[in-house]
Short mmCIF file of C-alpha atoms in Angstrom, two decimals:
data_model
loop_
_atom_site.label_atom_id
_atom_site.label_comp_id
_atom_site.label_asym_id
_atom_site.label_seq_id
_atom_site.Cartn_x
_atom_site.Cartn_y
_atom_site.Cartn_z
CA MET A 1 128.78 -100.69 59.42
CA LYS A 2 126.47 -102.64 56.99
CA LYS A 3 124.11 -101.13 54.60
CA TYR A 4 120.83 -102.58 53.43
CA LEU A 5 118.11 -101.80 51.34
CA VAL A 6 114.76 -102.64 53.11
CA GLY A 7 110.81 -102.25 52.94
CA GLY A 8 108.93 -101.33 49.82
CA ALA A 9 111.81 -101.12 47.31
CA VAL A 10 112.77 -104.50 48.02
CA ARG A 11 109.47 -106.02 47.84
CA ASP A 12 108.27 -104.03 44.72
CA GLN A 13 111.30 -105.59 43.06
CA LEU A 14 110.38 -109.13 43.88
CA LEU A 15 106.76 -108.43 42.53
CA GLY A 16 108.01 -107.20 39.36
CA ILE A 17 106.89 -103.57 40.04
CA ALA A 18 108.98 -100.84 38.36
CA ASN A 19 107.72 -98.10 40.42
CA GLU A 20 109.71 -94.96 40.34
CA HIS A 21 107.76 -93.29 43.11
CA THR A 22 108.64 -96.09 45.61
CA GLU A 23 111.20 -94.51 48.11
CA LYS A 24 114.23 -96.29 48.72
CA ASP A 25 114.49 -97.06 52.65
CA TRP A 26 118.32 -97.66 53.73
CA LEU A 27 119.16 -99.34 56.92
CA ILE A 28 122.32 -99.22 58.92
CA VAL A 29 123.56 -101.97 61.04
CA GLY A 30 126.40 -101.59 63.53
CA SER A 31 126.82 -97.87 63.56
CA SER A 32 126.33 -94.76 65.72
CA PRO A 33 124.64 -91.25 65.56
CA GLU A 34 128.21 -90.08 66.03
CA GLU A 35 129.59 -92.20 63.31
CA MET A 36 126.97 -91.09 60.98
CA LEU A 37 127.21 -87.32 61.63
CA ASP A 38 131.21 -87.70 61.12
CA LEU A 39 130.56 -89.22 57.78
CA GLY A 40 128.83 -86.10 56.74
CA TYR A 41 125.17 -87.58 57.17
CA ARG A 42 122.83 -84.97 58.45
CA GLN A 43 120.34 -86.00 61.30
CA VAL A 44 116.50 -85.50 61.05
CA GLY A 45 113.55 -86.95 63.09
CA LYS A 46 113.44 -86.55 66.99
CA GLU A 47 112.00 -89.81 68.07
CA PHE A 48 114.74 -92.15 66.48
CA PRO A 49 118.02 -91.06 64.33
CA VAL A 50 117.44 -91.03 60.77
CA PHE A 51 119.97 -89.47 58.52
CA LEU A 52 120.22 -87.85 55.04
CA HIS A 53 122.87 -89.14 52.97
CA PRO A 54 125.37 -86.00 52.19
CA GLY A 55 124.94 -86.55 48.36
CA THR A 56 121.62 -88.34 47.48
CA GLN A 57 119.73 -87.18 50.37
CA GLU A 58 118.30 -90.37 50.83
CA GLU A 59 117.16 -91.41 54.13
CA TYR A 60 119.23 -93.69 56.08
CA ALA A 61 118.00 -95.28 59.34
CA LEU A 62 120.10 -96.87 62.13
CA ALA A 63 118.87 -100.44 63.20
CA ARG A 64 116.58 -100.12 66.30
CA VAL A 65 114.69 -102.40 68.63
CA GLU A 66 111.68 -100.89 70.22
CA ARG A 67 109.61 -101.13 73.32
CA LYS A 68 105.65 -100.13 73.66
CA VAL A 69 105.50 -97.70 76.69
CA GLY A 70 102.27 -95.69 75.88
CA LYS A 71 99.29 -95.40 73.22
CA GLY A 72 99.51 -94.89 69.63
CA TYR A 73 102.21 -95.11 67.07
CA LYS A 74 104.25 -92.56 69.00
CA GLY A 75 104.19 -94.32 72.46
CA PHE A 76 107.56 -96.34 71.84
CA GLU A 77 111.17 -96.23 73.22
CA PHE A 78 113.98 -97.07 71.13
CA ASP A 79 117.33 -98.46 71.15
CA THR A 80 119.72 -97.86 68.24
CA SER A 81 122.64 -99.11 69.63
CA LYS A 82 125.65 -100.87 67.78
CA SER A 83 124.62 -104.09 68.99
CA VAL A 84 121.19 -104.28 67.42
CA THR A 85 121.07 -106.82 64.67
CA LEU A 86 119.79 -106.72 61.15
CA GLU A 87 117.18 -109.55 62.31
CA GLN A 88 116.13 -107.72 65.38
CA ASP A 89 115.35 -104.62 63.28
CA LEU A 90 113.53 -106.69 60.84
CA SER A 91 111.21 -108.27 63.51
CA ARG A 92 109.78 -104.91 64.39
CA ARG A 93 108.28 -104.31 60.86
CA ASP A 94 104.65 -104.79 60.22
CA LEU A 95 104.18 -107.23 57.61
CA THR A 96 106.48 -110.12 56.42
CA ILE A 97 106.43 -108.81 52.92
CA ASN A 98 108.22 -105.51 54.51
CA ALA A 99 110.78 -107.55 56.35
CA ILE A 100 113.12 -108.34 53.65
CA ALA A 101 116.58 -106.77 53.29
CA GLN A 102 119.03 -106.82 50.27
CA LYS A 103 122.69 -106.17 50.32
CA ASN A 104 123.88 -106.07 46.83
CA ASP A 105 122.32 -109.12 45.16
CA GLU A 106 121.86 -111.26 48.44
CA LEU A 107 118.36 -111.13 50.09
CA PHE A 108 118.01 -111.68 54.03
CA ASP A 109 114.49 -112.72 54.57
CA PRO A 110 114.29 -114.40 58.32
CA PHE A 111 110.41 -114.16 58.41
CA ASN A 112 109.47 -115.75 55.01
CA GLY A 113 108.44 -112.91 53.39
CA GLN A 114 109.16 -114.20 49.67
CA VAL A 115 106.72 -117.20 50.87
CA ASP A 116 103.97 -114.75 51.51
CA LEU A 117 104.58 -112.67 48.64
CA ASP A 118 104.33 -115.92 46.31
CA ASN A 119 101.26 -116.75 48.05
CA GLY A 120 99.69 -113.35 48.05
CA LEU A 121 99.44 -113.03 52.11
CA LEU A 122 99.42 -109.77 54.11
CA LYS A 123 100.93 -111.44 57.36
CA HIS A 124 102.16 -109.95 60.48
CA VAL A 125 105.83 -110.45 61.63
CA SER A 126 105.20 -110.80 65.30
CA VAL A 127 102.20 -110.10 67.92
CA ALA A 128 103.89 -107.02 68.27
CA PHE A 129 101.76 -105.84 65.38
CA VAL A 130 99.01 -104.95 67.79
CA GLU A 131 101.22 -102.26 69.41
CA ASP A 132 100.88 -99.69 66.45
CA PRO A 133 97.39 -98.69 65.56
CA VAL A 134 98.85 -97.33 61.93
CA ARG A 135 99.37 -101.03 61.08
CA ILE A 136 95.87 -101.31 60.64
CA LEU A 137 95.44 -98.69 58.06
CA ARG A 138 98.57 -99.87 56.45
CA VAL A 139 97.25 -103.43 55.94
CA ALA A 140 94.21 -102.00 54.39
CA ARG A 141 96.15 -99.72 52.29
CA PHE A 142 98.30 -102.74 51.02
CA ALA A 143 95.18 -104.66 50.15
CA ALA A 144 93.94 -102.08 47.83
CA GLN A 145 97.44 -101.53 46.48
CA PHE A 146 98.12 -104.96 45.61
CA LYS A 147 94.60 -106.21 44.70
CA ALA A 148 95.77 -106.76 40.98
CA PHE A 149 97.93 -109.53 42.77
CA GLY A 150 95.27 -110.98 44.50
CA PHE A 151 96.74 -110.11 47.86
CA LYS A 152 94.40 -110.92 50.95
CA VAL A 153 94.69 -110.47 54.72
CA ALA A 154 96.14 -113.54 56.57
CA HIS A 155 93.49 -114.70 59.01
CA GLU A 156 95.46 -114.28 62.14
CA THR A 157 96.56 -111.01 61.08
CA HIS A 158 93.02 -110.14 60.71
CA GLN A 159 92.02 -111.42 63.99
CA LEU A 160 94.91 -109.15 65.58
CA MET A 161 93.60 -106.07 63.86
CA LYS A 162 89.75 -106.83 65.37
CA ASP A 163 91.61 -107.26 68.91
CA MET A 164 93.27 -103.90 68.46
CA VAL A 165 89.77 -102.46 67.58
CA VAL A 166 88.12 -104.15 70.66
CA SER A 167 91.05 -103.09 72.88
CA GLY A 168 90.71 -99.32 71.82
CA GLU A 169 94.23 -99.23 70.23
CA VAL A 170 92.73 -98.18 67.09
CA ASP A 171 91.53 -94.90 68.93
CA ALA A 172 94.95 -93.45 69.09
CA LEU A 173 95.04 -93.04 65.51
CA THR A 174 95.69 -89.18 64.43
CA PRO A 175 93.54 -87.26 61.67
CA GLU A 176 96.93 -86.91 59.64
CA ARG A 177 97.87 -90.33 59.63
CA VAL A 178 94.17 -91.28 58.96
CA PHE A 179 93.80 -88.98 55.86
CA LYS A 180 97.49 -89.93 54.65
CA GLU A 181 96.63 -93.81 54.24
CA LEU A 182 93.15 -92.92 52.97
CA ASP A 183 94.56 -90.66 50.21
CA LYS A 184 97.33 -92.86 49.09
CA SER A 185 94.32 -95.72 48.90
CA LEU A 186 92.26 -93.39 46.65
CA ALA A 187 95.12 -92.61 44.33
CA GLY A 188 95.25 -96.18 43.29
CA ASP A 189 92.94 -97.98 41.00
CA THR A 190 91.24 -100.04 43.26
CA PRO A 191 90.53 -98.38 46.47
CA ALA A 192 87.56 -100.51 47.51
CA ALA A 193 89.45 -102.82 49.33
CA PHE A 194 91.04 -100.26 51.79
CA PHE A 195 87.32 -99.78 53.12
CA LYS A 196 86.31 -103.49 53.02
CA VAL A 197 89.31 -104.31 55.08
CA LEU A 198 88.57 -101.74 57.68
CA SER A 199 84.86 -102.35 57.62
CA ALA A 200 85.47 -106.73 58.00
CA CYS A 201 87.69 -105.61 61.38
CA GLY A 202 85.27 -103.16 62.88
CA ALA A 203 87.79 -100.33 62.56
CA TYR A 204 85.73 -98.54 59.77
CA GLU A 205 83.21 -97.13 62.26
CA LYS A 206 86.11 -96.11 64.62
CA VAL A 207 88.45 -94.40 62.01
CA PHE A 208 85.19 -92.66 59.98
CA SER A 209 83.17 -92.24 62.91
CA PRO A 210 81.00 -89.34 61.86
CA LEU A 211 79.42 -91.19 59.16
CA LYS A 212 76.44 -93.58 59.09
CA SER A 213 77.19 -97.39 59.54
CA CYS A 214 79.41 -98.88 57.17
CA PRO A 215 77.56 -101.10 54.43
CA PRO A 216 76.89 -104.66 55.64
CA GLN A 217 80.00 -106.77 54.24
CA ASN A 218 79.93 -109.83 52.61
CA HIS A 219 81.72 -111.56 49.73
CA GLN A 220 80.53 -108.61 47.49
CA ASN A 221 82.66 -105.69 48.21
CA ALA A 222 80.17 -102.67 49.02
CA PHE A 223 82.72 -100.01 47.72
CA GLU A 224 83.32 -101.38 44.44
CA PHE A 225 81.91 -98.42 42.63
CA LEU A 226 85.33 -96.71 43.73
CA ASP A 227 87.34 -99.15 41.63
CA ASN A 228 88.71 -98.82 38.31
CA LEU A 229 87.42 -95.07 37.52
CA PRO A 230 88.96 -93.20 34.81
CA THR A 231 90.75 -90.67 36.97
CA SER A 232 93.86 -90.69 39.28
CA GLU A 233 92.42 -87.67 41.24
CA PRO A 234 92.10 -88.65 44.87
CA ALA A 235 89.79 -85.75 45.78
CA ILE A 236 87.16 -87.00 43.33
CA LYS A 237 87.22 -90.38 44.37
CA PHE A 238 86.64 -88.96 48.06
CA SER A 239 83.74 -87.15 46.78
CA ILE A 240 82.10 -90.14 45.15
CA TRP A 241 82.87 -92.13 48.24
CA LEU A 242 80.78 -89.60 50.41
CA LYS A 243 78.33 -88.33 47.95
CA ASP A 244 75.12 -89.96 49.78
CA GLU A 245 76.31 -89.15 53.38
CA ASP A 246 74.19 -86.50 55.54
CA PRO A 247 75.62 -83.03 54.81
CA LYS A 248 76.14 -82.71 58.63
CA ALA A 249 78.18 -86.04 58.84
CA LEU A 250 80.37 -85.22 55.96
CA ASP A 251 81.13 -81.80 57.44
CA ALA A 252 82.03 -83.70 60.72
CA LEU A 253 84.31 -86.15 58.94
CA CYS A 254 86.17 -83.43 57.19
CA LYS A 255 87.05 -82.02 60.57
CA HIS A 256 87.68 -85.15 62.01
CA ILE A 257 90.57 -86.26 59.67
CA LYS A 258 91.62 -82.97 58.77
CA CYS A 259 91.36 -83.24 54.98
CA PRO A 260 92.43 -80.54 52.78
CA LYS A 261 90.11 -77.78 51.79
CA LYS A 262 90.19 -79.07 48.24
CA TYR A 263 88.59 -82.25 49.24
CA GLU A 264 86.01 -80.88 51.51
CA GLN A 265 84.87 -78.25 49.29
CA LEU A 266 84.48 -80.56 46.40
CA ALA A 267 82.93 -83.44 48.46
CA LYS A 268 80.26 -80.88 49.68
CA LEU A 269 79.45 -79.71 46.33
CA VAL A 270 78.91 -83.25 44.86
CA ASN A 271 76.99 -84.06 47.97
CA THR A 272 74.70 -81.27 47.86
CA THR A 273 74.12 -80.95 44.04
CA TYR A 274 74.51 -84.02 42.19
CA GLN A 275 70.83 -85.10 42.68
CA PHE A 276 70.14 -81.89 41.10
CA ALA A 277 72.32 -82.51 38.27
CA THR A 278 70.44 -85.70 37.53
CA LYS A 279 67.54 -83.70 36.58
CA PHE A 280 68.98 -80.69 35.16
CA LYS A 281 67.11 -80.56 31.83
CA THR A 282 63.69 -80.30 34.13
CA GLN A 283 64.96 -77.57 36.44
CA SER A 284 63.71 -74.19 36.29
CA SER A 285 65.74 -71.21 35.18
CA ASP A 286 65.74 -69.94 38.82
CA GLU A 287 66.99 -73.08 40.12
CA VAL A 288 69.80 -73.35 37.51
CA PHE A 289 71.00 -69.72 38.16
CA ASN A 290 71.00 -70.76 41.83
CA PHE A 291 73.17 -73.88 40.78
CA PHE A 292 75.78 -71.91 38.81
CA ALA A 293 76.01 -69.42 41.95
CA LYS A 294 76.26 -71.95 44.37
CA THR A 295 79.03 -73.61 42.70
CA ASP A 296 80.80 -70.46 41.81
CA ALA A 297 81.09 -72.05 38.43
CA LEU A 298 82.63 -68.95 36.30
CA ARG A 299 84.92 -68.03 38.85
CA ARG A 300 86.13 -71.49 40.37
CA GLN A 301 86.53 -72.82 36.85
CA GLU A 302 88.88 -75.70 37.74
CA ARG A 303 87.01 -76.78 40.63
CA PHE A 304 83.86 -76.73 38.43
CA ALA A 305 85.50 -78.98 35.94
CA GLU A 306 86.07 -81.45 38.57
CA LEU A 307 82.66 -81.44 39.94
CA LEU A 308 81.71 -82.00 36.27
CA THR A 309 83.97 -84.87 36.08
CA THR A 310 82.81 -86.32 39.31
CA PHE A 311 78.91 -86.13 37.90
CA ALA A 312 80.11 -87.75 34.64
CA LEU A 313 81.68 -90.83 36.43
CA ILE A 314 78.47 -91.31 38.61
CA GLY A 315 76.69 -91.73 35.12
CA ILE A 316 75.51 -87.93 34.89
CA ASP A 317 74.86 -86.69 31.56
CA VAL A 318 76.64 -83.03 31.78
CA SER A 319 76.73 -82.02 28.34
CA ARG A 320 73.73 -79.43 29.10
CA ILE A 321 75.61 -78.06 31.85
CA VAL A 322 78.73 -77.62 29.69
CA GLU A 323 76.86 -75.91 26.98
CA LEU A 324 74.94 -73.39 29.43
CA LYS A 325 78.51 -72.66 31.24
CA ASP A 326 80.25 -71.82 27.82
CA LEU A 327 77.32 -69.52 26.96
CA LEU A 328 77.50 -67.80 30.31
CA ASN A 329 81.37 -67.61 29.99
CA ALA A 330 81.00 -65.90 26.54
CA ILE A 331 79.19 -62.88 28.10
CA ASP A 332 81.21 -59.85 26.81
CA THR A 333 81.31 -57.24 30.03
CA SER A 334 83.06 -54.63 27.84
CA SER A 335 79.88 -54.03 26.28
CA LEU A 336 77.59 -53.67 29.34
CA ASP A 337 76.42 -50.76 30.95
CA LYS A 338 78.98 -50.01 33.69
CA HIS A 339 76.50 -48.71 35.92
CA ASN A 340 75.44 -51.17 38.57
CA ILE A 341 77.74 -53.66 36.70
CA ALA A 342 77.14 -56.38 39.13
CA GLN A 343 73.26 -56.24 38.70
CA VAL A 344 73.67 -55.65 34.83
CA ILE A 345 75.74 -58.93 34.64
CA GLN A 346 73.24 -60.65 36.82
CA GLN A 347 70.35 -60.01 34.69
CA GLN A 348 72.61 -60.92 31.57
CA LYS A 349 73.27 -64.66 33.14
CA LEU A 350 69.56 -64.87 34.23
CA SER A 351 68.26 -63.91 30.55
CA ILE A 352 70.69 -66.43 29.17
CA ILE A 353 69.42 -69.05 31.56
CA GLU A 354 66.00 -68.48 30.65
CA ASP A 355 66.48 -68.58 27.06
CA PHE A 356 68.57 -72.06 27.21
CA VAL A 357 65.81 -73.40 29.79
#
């Protein structure tokens, strides 16, 4: 029984990235589920045996080989017998840079992942790459994650991704997995590469099918407006990405990828109000009143703050909106007539807005 560190932790270490958020993936070669259980590990996962360490709770997976038997990333049968070798397990991984194992200070790199790390290449390990559609999303996400290092998708890997779109394998992606990879990409500094890679291989229109056609791709990345924004909040970048989409298409996309309510609500507010906000100084008092009512600005203050942050990031001056919001927040309801209080508060708000406008 031998234990190896594999995957992202090894890759990031070789890249010189000190990432405390990178999960450590451990691989066990030459063991069995029975032996792991006898040692005190707790089994999780149904598709193949993964075990939690009794002390650290880190995940340990048995070395395995797999055989494609159906569509999608769940369409596999696994062999986790003691005879499965380290190289066999590494051969089933997506990219060469993720197929490096480490035991103590010794590296095991049968597919030249270190060479591809040095050359900035996202390159598949084998043609078995085409059997798992999630790999299209992962390659796009790694292109975004490692853009600062100059990583590009290898030509032959790009061709395999195009083949997966044509064959329909990409259609087996689940909404949960699409959103997970999208969210990880938006959380980084340079998510534009995620969208460009998907667009270049034809997957963008498939993965985000409710949206209008992807902007034409050339050497210029049509999604660069999402890069290097001074926010780490994925929901805000999600909203900026979708600000000019048709509202019906936006609604359909949110349902299609099952995004969280927070993302959906903010994206819809940005989509339907940002044009109004660009001309805030010229709006009538009734229109301004309706804007504050529609956005539920005074009750949902955290969400409204995110809306204003989003406006500011796309170049809208929000100073007047903030000034008026503060005036409305300062209404002293204790001094108002309690008879028909809701109507009285509404009249007070409208009066403040009329004076402000």
